XYZ file of C-alpha atoms in Angstrom:
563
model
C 67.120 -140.835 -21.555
C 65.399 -143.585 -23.555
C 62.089 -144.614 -22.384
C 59.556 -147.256 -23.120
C 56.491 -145.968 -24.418
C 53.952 -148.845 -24.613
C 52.941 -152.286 -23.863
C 53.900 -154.861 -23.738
C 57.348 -153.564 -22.185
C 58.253 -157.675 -21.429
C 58.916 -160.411 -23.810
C 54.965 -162.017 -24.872
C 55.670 -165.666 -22.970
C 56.239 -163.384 -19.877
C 53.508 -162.987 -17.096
C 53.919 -160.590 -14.238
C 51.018 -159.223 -12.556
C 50.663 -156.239 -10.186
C 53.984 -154.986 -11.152
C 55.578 -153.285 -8.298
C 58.421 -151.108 -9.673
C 61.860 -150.013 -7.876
C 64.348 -148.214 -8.164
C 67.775 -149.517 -6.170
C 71.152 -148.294 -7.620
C 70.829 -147.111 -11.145
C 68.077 -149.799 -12.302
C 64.346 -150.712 -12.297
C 63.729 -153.465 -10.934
C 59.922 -155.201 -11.356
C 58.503 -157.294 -8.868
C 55.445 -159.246 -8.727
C 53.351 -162.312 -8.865
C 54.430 -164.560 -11.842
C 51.756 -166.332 -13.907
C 51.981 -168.987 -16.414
C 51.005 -169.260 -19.799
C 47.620 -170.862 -20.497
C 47.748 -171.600 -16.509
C 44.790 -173.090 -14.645
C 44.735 -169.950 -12.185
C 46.841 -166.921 -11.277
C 50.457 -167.251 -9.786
C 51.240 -170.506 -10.493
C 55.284 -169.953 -10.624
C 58.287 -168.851 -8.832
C 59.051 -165.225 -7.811
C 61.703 -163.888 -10.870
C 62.567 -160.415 -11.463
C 63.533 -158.532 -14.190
C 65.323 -155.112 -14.826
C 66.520 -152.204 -17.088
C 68.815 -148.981 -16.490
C 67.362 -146.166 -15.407
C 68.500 -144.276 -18.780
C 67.049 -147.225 -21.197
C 63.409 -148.279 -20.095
C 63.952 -150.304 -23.388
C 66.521 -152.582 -22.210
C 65.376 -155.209 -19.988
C 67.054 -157.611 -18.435
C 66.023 -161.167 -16.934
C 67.535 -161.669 -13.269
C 66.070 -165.165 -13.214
C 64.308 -166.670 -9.993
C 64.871 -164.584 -7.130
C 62.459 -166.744 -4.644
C 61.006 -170.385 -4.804
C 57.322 -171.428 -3.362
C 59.130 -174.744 -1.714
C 61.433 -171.500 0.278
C 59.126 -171.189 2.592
C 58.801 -173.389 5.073
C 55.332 -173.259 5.931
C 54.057 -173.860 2.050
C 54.120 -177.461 2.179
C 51.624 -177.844 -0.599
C 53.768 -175.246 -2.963
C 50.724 -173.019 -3.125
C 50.824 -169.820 -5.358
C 52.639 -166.839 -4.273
C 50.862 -163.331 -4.260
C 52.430 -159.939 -5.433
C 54.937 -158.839 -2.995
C 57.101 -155.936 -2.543
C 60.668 -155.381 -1.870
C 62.456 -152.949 -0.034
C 66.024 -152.057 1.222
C 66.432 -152.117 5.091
C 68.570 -149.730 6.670
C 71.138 -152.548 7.493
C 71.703 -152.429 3.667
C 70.090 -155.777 2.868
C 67.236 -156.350 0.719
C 63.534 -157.514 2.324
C 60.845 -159.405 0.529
C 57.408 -158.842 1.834
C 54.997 -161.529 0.081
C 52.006 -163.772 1.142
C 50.963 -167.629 0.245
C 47.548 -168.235 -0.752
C 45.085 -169.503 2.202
C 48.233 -168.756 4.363
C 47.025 -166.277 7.456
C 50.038 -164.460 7.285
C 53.028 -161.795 5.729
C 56.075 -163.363 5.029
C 59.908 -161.797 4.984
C 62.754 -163.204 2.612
C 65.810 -161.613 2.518
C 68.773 -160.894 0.242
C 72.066 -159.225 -0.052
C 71.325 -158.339 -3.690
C 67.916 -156.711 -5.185
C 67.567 -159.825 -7.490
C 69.990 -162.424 -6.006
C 68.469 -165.615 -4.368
C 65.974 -164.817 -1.472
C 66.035 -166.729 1.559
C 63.133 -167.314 4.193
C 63.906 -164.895 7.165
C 60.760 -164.437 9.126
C 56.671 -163.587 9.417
C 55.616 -160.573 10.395
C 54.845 -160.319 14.132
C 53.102 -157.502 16.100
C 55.331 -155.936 18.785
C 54.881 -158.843 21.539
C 56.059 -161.412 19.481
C 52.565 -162.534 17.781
C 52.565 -163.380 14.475
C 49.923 -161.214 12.480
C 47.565 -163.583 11.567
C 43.806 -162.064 12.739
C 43.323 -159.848 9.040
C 43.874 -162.660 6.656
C 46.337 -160.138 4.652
C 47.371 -160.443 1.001
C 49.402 -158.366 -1.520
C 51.471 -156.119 0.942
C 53.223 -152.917 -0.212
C 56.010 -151.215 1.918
C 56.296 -147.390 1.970
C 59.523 -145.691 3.586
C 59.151 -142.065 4.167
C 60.855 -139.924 6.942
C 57.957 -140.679 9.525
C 58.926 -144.636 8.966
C 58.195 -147.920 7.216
C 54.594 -148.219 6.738
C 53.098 -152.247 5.683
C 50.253 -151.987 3.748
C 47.790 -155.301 2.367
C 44.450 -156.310 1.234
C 42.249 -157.528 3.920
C 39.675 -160.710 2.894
C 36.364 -160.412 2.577
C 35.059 -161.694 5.496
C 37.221 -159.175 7.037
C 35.909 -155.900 5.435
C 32.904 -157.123 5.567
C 33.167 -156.922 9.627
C 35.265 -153.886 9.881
C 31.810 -151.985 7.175
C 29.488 -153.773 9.798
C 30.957 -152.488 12.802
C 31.490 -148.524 11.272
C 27.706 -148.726 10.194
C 26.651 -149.450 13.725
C 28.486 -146.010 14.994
C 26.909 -144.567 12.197
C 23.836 -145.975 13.102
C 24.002 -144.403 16.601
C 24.978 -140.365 15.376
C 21.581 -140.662 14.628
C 19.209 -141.401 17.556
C 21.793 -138.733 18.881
C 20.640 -136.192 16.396
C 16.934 -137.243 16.424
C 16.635 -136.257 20.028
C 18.513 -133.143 19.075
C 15.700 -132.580 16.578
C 12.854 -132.881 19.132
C 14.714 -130.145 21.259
C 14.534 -127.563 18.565
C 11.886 -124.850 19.101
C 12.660 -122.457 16.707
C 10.378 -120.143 14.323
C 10.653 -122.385 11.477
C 10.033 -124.929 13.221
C 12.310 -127.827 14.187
C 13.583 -129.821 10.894
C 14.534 -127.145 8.860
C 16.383 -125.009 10.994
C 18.650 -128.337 10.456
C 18.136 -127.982 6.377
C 19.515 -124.318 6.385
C 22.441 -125.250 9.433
C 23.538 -128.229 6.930
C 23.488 -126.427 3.801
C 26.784 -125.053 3.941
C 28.613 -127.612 5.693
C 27.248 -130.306 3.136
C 29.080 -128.432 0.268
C 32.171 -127.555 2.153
C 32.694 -131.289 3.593
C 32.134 -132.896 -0.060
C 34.727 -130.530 -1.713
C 37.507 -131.148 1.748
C 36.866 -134.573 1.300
C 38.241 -134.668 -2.761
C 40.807 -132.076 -1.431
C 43.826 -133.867 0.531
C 46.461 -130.595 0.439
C 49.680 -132.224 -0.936
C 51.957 -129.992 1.246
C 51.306 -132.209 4.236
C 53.560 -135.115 4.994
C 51.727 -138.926 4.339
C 50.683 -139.383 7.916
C 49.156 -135.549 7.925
C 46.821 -136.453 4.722
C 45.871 -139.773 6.145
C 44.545 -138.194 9.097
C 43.077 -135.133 6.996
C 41.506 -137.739 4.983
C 39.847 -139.789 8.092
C 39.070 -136.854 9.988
C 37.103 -135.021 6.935
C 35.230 -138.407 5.936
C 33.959 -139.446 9.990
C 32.967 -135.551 9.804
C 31.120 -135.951 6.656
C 29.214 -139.224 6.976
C 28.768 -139.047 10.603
C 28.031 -135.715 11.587
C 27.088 -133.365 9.028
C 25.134 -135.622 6.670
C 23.141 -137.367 9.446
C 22.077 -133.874 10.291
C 20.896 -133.272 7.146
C 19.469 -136.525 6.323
C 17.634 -137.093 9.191
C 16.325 -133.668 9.664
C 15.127 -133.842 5.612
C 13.516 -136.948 6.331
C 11.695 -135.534 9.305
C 10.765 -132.724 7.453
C 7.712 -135.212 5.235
C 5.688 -135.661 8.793
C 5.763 -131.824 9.515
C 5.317 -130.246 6.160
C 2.317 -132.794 5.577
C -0.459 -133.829 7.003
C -2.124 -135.542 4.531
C -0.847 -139.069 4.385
C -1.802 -138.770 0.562
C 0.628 -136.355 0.379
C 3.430 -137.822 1.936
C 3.034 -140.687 -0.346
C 3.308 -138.312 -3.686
C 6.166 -136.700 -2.184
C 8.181 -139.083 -1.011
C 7.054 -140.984 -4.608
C 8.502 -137.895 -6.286
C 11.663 -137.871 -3.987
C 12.911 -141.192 -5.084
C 12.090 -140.641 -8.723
C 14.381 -138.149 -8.800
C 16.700 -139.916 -6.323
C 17.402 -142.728 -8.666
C 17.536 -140.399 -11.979
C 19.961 -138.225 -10.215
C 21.790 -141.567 -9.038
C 21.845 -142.885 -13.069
C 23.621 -139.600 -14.116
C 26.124 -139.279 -11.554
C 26.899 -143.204 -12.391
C 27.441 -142.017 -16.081
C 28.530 -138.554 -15.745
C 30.906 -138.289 -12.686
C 33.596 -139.896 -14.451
C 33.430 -136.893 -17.339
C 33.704 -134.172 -14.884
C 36.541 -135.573 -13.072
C 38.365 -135.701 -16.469
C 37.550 -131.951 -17.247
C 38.155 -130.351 -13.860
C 39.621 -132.759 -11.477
C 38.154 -134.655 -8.439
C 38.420 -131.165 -6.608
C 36.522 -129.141 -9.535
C 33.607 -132.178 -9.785
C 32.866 -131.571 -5.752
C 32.966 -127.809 -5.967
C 30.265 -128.655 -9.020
C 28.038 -130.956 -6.615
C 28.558 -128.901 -3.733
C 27.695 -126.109 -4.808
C 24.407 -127.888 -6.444
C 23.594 -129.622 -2.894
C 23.873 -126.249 -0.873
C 21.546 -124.222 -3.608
C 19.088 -127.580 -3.234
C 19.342 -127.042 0.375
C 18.659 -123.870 0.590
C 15.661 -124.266 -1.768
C 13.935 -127.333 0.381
C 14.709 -124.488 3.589
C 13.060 -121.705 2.082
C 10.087 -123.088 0.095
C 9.193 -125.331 2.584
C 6.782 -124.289 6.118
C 6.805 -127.176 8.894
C 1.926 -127.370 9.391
C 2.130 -130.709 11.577
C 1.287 -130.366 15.209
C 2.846 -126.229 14.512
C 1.426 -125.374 17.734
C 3.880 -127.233 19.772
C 6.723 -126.227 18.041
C 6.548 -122.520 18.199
C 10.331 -120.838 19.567
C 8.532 -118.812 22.337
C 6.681 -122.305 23.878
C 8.435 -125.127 26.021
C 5.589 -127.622 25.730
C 6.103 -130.467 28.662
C 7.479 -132.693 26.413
C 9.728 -130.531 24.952
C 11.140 -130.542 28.501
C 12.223 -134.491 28.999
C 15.143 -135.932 29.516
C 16.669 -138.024 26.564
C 15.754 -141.070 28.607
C 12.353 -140.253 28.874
C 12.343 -139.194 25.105
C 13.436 -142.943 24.789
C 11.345 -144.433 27.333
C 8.166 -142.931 25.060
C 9.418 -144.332 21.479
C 10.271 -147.903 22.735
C 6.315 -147.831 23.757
C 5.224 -147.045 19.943
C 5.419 -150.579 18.694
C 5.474 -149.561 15.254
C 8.912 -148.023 15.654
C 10.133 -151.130 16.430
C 8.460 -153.125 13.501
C 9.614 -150.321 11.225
C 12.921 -150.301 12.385
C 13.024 -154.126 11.495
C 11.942 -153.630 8.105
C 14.469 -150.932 7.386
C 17.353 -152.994 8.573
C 16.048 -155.869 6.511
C 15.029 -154.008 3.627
C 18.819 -152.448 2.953
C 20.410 -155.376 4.145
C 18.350 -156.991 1.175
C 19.262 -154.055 -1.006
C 23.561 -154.438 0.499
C 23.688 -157.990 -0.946
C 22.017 -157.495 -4.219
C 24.361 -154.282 -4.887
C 27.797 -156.016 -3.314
C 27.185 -159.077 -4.876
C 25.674 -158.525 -8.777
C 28.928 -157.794 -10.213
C 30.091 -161.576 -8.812
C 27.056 -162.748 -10.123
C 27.689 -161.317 -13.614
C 30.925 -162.009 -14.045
C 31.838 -165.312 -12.083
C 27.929 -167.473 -12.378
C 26.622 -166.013 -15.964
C 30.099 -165.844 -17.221
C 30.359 -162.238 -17.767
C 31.569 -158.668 -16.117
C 30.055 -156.882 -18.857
C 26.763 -157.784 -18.076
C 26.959 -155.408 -14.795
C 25.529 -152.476 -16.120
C 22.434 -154.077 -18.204
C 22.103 -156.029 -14.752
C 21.799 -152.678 -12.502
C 19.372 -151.262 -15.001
C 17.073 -154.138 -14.818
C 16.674 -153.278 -11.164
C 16.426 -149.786 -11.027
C 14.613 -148.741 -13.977
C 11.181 -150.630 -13.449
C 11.532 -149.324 -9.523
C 12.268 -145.508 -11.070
C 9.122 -145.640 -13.279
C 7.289 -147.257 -10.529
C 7.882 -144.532 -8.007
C 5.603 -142.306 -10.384
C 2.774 -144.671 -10.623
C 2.698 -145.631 -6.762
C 0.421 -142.935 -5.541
C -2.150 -144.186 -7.859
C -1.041 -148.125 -6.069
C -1.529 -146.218 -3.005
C -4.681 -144.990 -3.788
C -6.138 -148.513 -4.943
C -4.285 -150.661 -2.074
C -3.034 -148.452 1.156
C 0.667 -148.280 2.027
C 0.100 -151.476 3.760
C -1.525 -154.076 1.212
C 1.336 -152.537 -1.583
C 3.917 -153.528 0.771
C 2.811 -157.246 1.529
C 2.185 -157.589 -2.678
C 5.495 -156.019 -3.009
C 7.460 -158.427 -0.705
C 5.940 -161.295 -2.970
C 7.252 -160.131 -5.846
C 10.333 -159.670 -4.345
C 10.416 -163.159 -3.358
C 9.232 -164.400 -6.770
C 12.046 -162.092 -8.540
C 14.648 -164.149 -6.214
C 13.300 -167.331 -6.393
C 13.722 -167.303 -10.356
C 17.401 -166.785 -10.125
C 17.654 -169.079 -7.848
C 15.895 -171.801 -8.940
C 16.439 -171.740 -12.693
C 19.169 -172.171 -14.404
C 21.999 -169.326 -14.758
C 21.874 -167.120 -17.965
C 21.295 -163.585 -18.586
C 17.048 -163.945 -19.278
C 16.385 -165.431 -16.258
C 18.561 -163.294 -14.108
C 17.234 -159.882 -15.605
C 13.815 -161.130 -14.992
C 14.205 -161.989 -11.606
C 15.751 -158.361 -11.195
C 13.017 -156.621 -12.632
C 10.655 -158.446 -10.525
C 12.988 -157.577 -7.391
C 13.016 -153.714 -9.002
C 8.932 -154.033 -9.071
C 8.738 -155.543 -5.621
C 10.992 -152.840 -4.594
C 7.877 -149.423 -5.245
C 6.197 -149.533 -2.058
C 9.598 -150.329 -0.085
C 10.737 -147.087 -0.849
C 7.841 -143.930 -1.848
C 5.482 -146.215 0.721
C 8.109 -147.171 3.512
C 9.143 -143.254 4.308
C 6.056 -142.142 4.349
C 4.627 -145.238 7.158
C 7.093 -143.672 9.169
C 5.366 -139.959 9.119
C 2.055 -142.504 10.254
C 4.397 -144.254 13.101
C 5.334 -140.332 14.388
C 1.247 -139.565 13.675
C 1.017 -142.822 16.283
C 3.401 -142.189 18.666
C 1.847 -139.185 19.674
C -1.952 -141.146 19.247
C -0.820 -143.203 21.897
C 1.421 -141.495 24.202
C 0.760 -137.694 23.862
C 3.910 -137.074 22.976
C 5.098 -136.366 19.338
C 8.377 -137.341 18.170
C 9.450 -136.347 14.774
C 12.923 -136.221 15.258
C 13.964 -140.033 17.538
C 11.235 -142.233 15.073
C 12.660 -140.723 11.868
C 16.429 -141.979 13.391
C 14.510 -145.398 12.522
C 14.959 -144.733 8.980
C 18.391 -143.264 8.777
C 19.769 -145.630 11.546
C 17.919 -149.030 9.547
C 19.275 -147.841 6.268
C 22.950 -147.962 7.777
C 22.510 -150.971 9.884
C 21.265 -152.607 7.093
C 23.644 -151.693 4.394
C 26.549 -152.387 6.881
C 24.871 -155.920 7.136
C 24.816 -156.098 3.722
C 28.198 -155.613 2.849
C 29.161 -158.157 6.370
C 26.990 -160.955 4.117
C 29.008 -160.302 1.057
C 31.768 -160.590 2.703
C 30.914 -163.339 4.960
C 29.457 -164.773 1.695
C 32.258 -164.744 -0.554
C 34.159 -166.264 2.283
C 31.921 -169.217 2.571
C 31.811 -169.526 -0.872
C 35.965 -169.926 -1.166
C 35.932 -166.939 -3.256
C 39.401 -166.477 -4.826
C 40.193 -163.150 -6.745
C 42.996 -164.680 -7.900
C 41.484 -167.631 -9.579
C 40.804 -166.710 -13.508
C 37.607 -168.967 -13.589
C 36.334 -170.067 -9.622
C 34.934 -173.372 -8.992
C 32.194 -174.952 -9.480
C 31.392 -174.969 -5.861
C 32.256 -171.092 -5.529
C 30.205 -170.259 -8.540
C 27.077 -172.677 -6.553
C 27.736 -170.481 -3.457
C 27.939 -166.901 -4.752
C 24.475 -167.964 -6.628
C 22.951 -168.870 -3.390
C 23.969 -166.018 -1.020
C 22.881 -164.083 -3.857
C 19.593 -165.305 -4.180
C 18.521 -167.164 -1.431
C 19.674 -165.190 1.916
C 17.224 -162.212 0.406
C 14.919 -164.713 -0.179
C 14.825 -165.889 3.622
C 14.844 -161.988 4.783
C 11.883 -160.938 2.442
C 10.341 -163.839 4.001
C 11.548 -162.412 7.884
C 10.177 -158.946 6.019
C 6.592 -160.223 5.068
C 6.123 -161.678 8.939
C 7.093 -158.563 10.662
C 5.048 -156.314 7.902
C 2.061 -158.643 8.592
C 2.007 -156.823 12.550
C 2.496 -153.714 10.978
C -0.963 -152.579 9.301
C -1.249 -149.382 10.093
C -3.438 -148.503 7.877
C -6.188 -150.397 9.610
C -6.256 -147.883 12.765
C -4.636 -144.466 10.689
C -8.420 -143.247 10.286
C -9.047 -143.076 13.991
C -5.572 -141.710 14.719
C -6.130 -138.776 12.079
C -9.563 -137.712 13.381
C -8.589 -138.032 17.344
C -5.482 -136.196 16.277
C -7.681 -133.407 14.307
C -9.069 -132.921 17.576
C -6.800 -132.612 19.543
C -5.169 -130.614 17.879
C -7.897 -128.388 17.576
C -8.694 -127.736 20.874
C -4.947 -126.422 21.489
């Protein structure tokens, strides 16, 4: 068999994209979208296919236009044609699956020949008759496999941007469920880290099942393996963890000094760690496979875990927590449970800024790699772009207990916000180029301290109020505010992008967008944080806790005391 062993494998004046490859008879045949040369944007031309033996990869042949854009009957304005597929039905014929830019829908052509003429047959249509138009599909691949013929497509933006929206909201709800689950637990080590040491295991096993699809199952029985082990993951087993390690800062310290240094510390190392997985994932999975690199983390995440269980002791309010007690509160329904936190006004405020603080942090992330590559001209710019953000907030984390110290969590939040808004505000009102957008970013990186060492540990002060106010302390329900506001708000976050790209006529097809486009993704970049930091500095303004936290600690103290 002679094979072709490099690139280009077509003649130079030929263009064809996203290459689908098959196999009917004894030749390859190549599908895709067909560009052309020095073109004003992608898949300008007709569908043509070409095609070699099987034996000779070397040898290819030309078939000439198998399928025109004035074919179909609906492409009045001969708009480009996307990569399509082709497969052969069971009545022998030959099907072409393919899609027309802004067009809603999948189109069929049909053929008695692999790479004869096409004709228009049909759209796809669900099985009452409708014609699939509610995903705004593109690219479509057809599988055939004993269990059936399976359409697959790209979904728009706007679209995924829904669908993350909607799965962040169930997210978002596993964990009120496992906050009141928290509050129940009345164990001897209190009632976080039994949580720690029940996750431990189940954190390490659920990375490595996820990376670990077993290729004897048929397609259908590793796309349910693959669901099941990823809902499992994010929805059960790290919410437990999560929430219960977050709920572990109120309990293990009292000291609202000290929840400031630790949770400073925490994100320190949050981000390093987060830099060298970014550059260092890549190099395991090349020397031991995608299963090998999650037994590595695993394993590191369940000896962590284990660590945080065993060096840790639970001091807050220990004498309500003991295993042999059942304190009256520890006795309440759920809807009680709730009934108490919706009275603790803070929760609510908190809750806000959480959701508005990731949403913030959803749009920057989804959107800076549009940013670099379609408004200053350049994908490369990406990484330098990222660093800019998280670097000055990395270093910051280990100066903010000295902020804290100076300021309160409080006054360092408000300041922060402003800087926030100044770092946006530059990038949006100056012109594009790489200075002015990696100032902005560091700005937005050193607005960005207090929102994260500061922000998780107000919410040990909102528990510390809760229980100032109504008697009843509730570690477990306000810390869901943080878990459930960080995936509310980063499912909003990616709905924006994808709303935004949408609004902006984003087309990933396009080699340069227009001018309009470019004008849009620059403004949902920069001005849709700016109006939420502005939404974030009204809300913070109600939420000075820092004002009253004196008189909460001492009435606290003793009461405390005189259990």
């Amino acid at each position: 068999m002679k094979t072709q062993c490099h690139n280009p494998y077509l003649p130079l004046c030929e263009h064809i994209p996203d290459g689908e490859p098959r196999v009917f008879g004894d030749r390859l045949y190549i599908f895709g979208s067909h560009d052309l040369e020095n073109g004003n944007e992608f898949c300008e031309l007709d569908y043509v296919a070409w095609s070699a033996p099987v034996n000779d990869l070397s040898d290819w042949r030309y078939e000439g236009v198998i399928y025109r854009k004035d074919q179909d009957p609906f492409n009045q304005d001969l708009l480009p044609l996307y990569a399509p597929d082709v497969v052969k039905g069971r009545d022998g014929r030959y099907y072409l699956y393919y899609c027309v830019r802004f067009q809603d829908s999948i189109n069929v052509a049909v053929c008695d020949t692999p790479a004869g003429e096409y004709e228009y047959y049909g759209r796809i249509r669900y099985q009452d008759g409708t014609v699939m138009t509610d995903n705004q599909p593109y690219d479509p691949s057809v599988i055939c496999c004993e269990e059936g013929n399976f359409l697959y497509f790209g979904l728009a933006a706007a679209t995924i941007g829904t669908l993350m929206l909607l799965s962040r909201l169930l997210d978002g709800i596993s964990d009120l469920v496992m906050g009141s689950i928290i509050d129940r637990t009345h164990t001897r080590w209190g009632k976080a880290r039994p949580w720690i040491l029940f996750s431990a295991i189940p954190m390490g096993l659920g990375l490595v099942l996820m990376f670990s699809i077993p290729q004897t199952l048929p397609y259908m029985g590793k796309l349910i393996f693959a669901c099941v082990t990823y809902v499992l993951m994010a929805a059960v087993i790290y919410t437990a963890c999560n929430l219960s390690y977050n709920t572990l800062l109120a309990l293990e310290a009292p000291n609202p000094k000290d929840r400031v240094t630790m949770s400073s510390l925490r994100f320190f190392l949050t981000m390093a760690t987060v830099l060298f997985i970014n550059y260092n994932c890549g190099k395991f999975v090349d020397k031991f496979g995608w299963t090998g690199m999650s037994l590595i983390f695993g394993g590191i995440a369940i000896l962590l875990l284990l660590i945080t269980f065993f060096g840790t002791k639970e001091r807050a309010n220990i004498a309500q927590n003991p295993a042999a007690e059942a304190k009256p509160e520890n006795k309440m329904s759920v809807k009680e449970s709730f009934s108490h936190l919706f009275k603790n006004k803070y929760f609510w405020l908190l809750t806000v800024i959480f959701v508005l603080n990731y949403t913030i942090l959803g749009v920057n992330n989804g959107l800076r790699i549009y940013f670099a590559r379609n408004v200053l001209g350049n994908a490369a710019l990406m990484g330098t772009l990222t660093l800019c953000f998280i670097l000055p907030k990395m270093i910051g984390n280990l100066v903010y207990p000295y902020i804290n110290k100076f300021l309160g969590k409080w006054k360092s939040m408000m300041l922060g916000y402003v800087i926030e808004l100044a770092g946006v505000l530059v990038m949006a009102l100056s012109p594009a180029d790489f200075a002015t957008a990696a100032a902005g970013l560091i700005l937005l990186g050193i607005g960005g301290i207090p929102h994260t060492a500061g922000l998780f540990a107000m919410v040990a002060d909102v528990i510390d109020y809760g229980e100032w106010k109504t008697g009843v302390r509730l570690d477990g329900l306000t810390n869901s505010a943080t878990s459930f506001g960080m995936k509310v708000g980063a499912g909003l976050g990616s709905a924006i992008t994808g709303w935004g790209l949408a609004w902006a006529a984003y087309d990933g097809k396009l080699a340069v967008q227009t001018a309009e486009t470019i004008f849009g993704i620059k403004m949902v970049y920069t001005i849709v944080p700016a109006v939420l930091i502005v939404i974030g500095l009204i809300v913070l303004y109600f939420c000075n806790l820092d004002k009253i936290y004196p008189q909460i600690e001492e009435d606290l103290a003793k009461k405390h005391a005189a259990e």
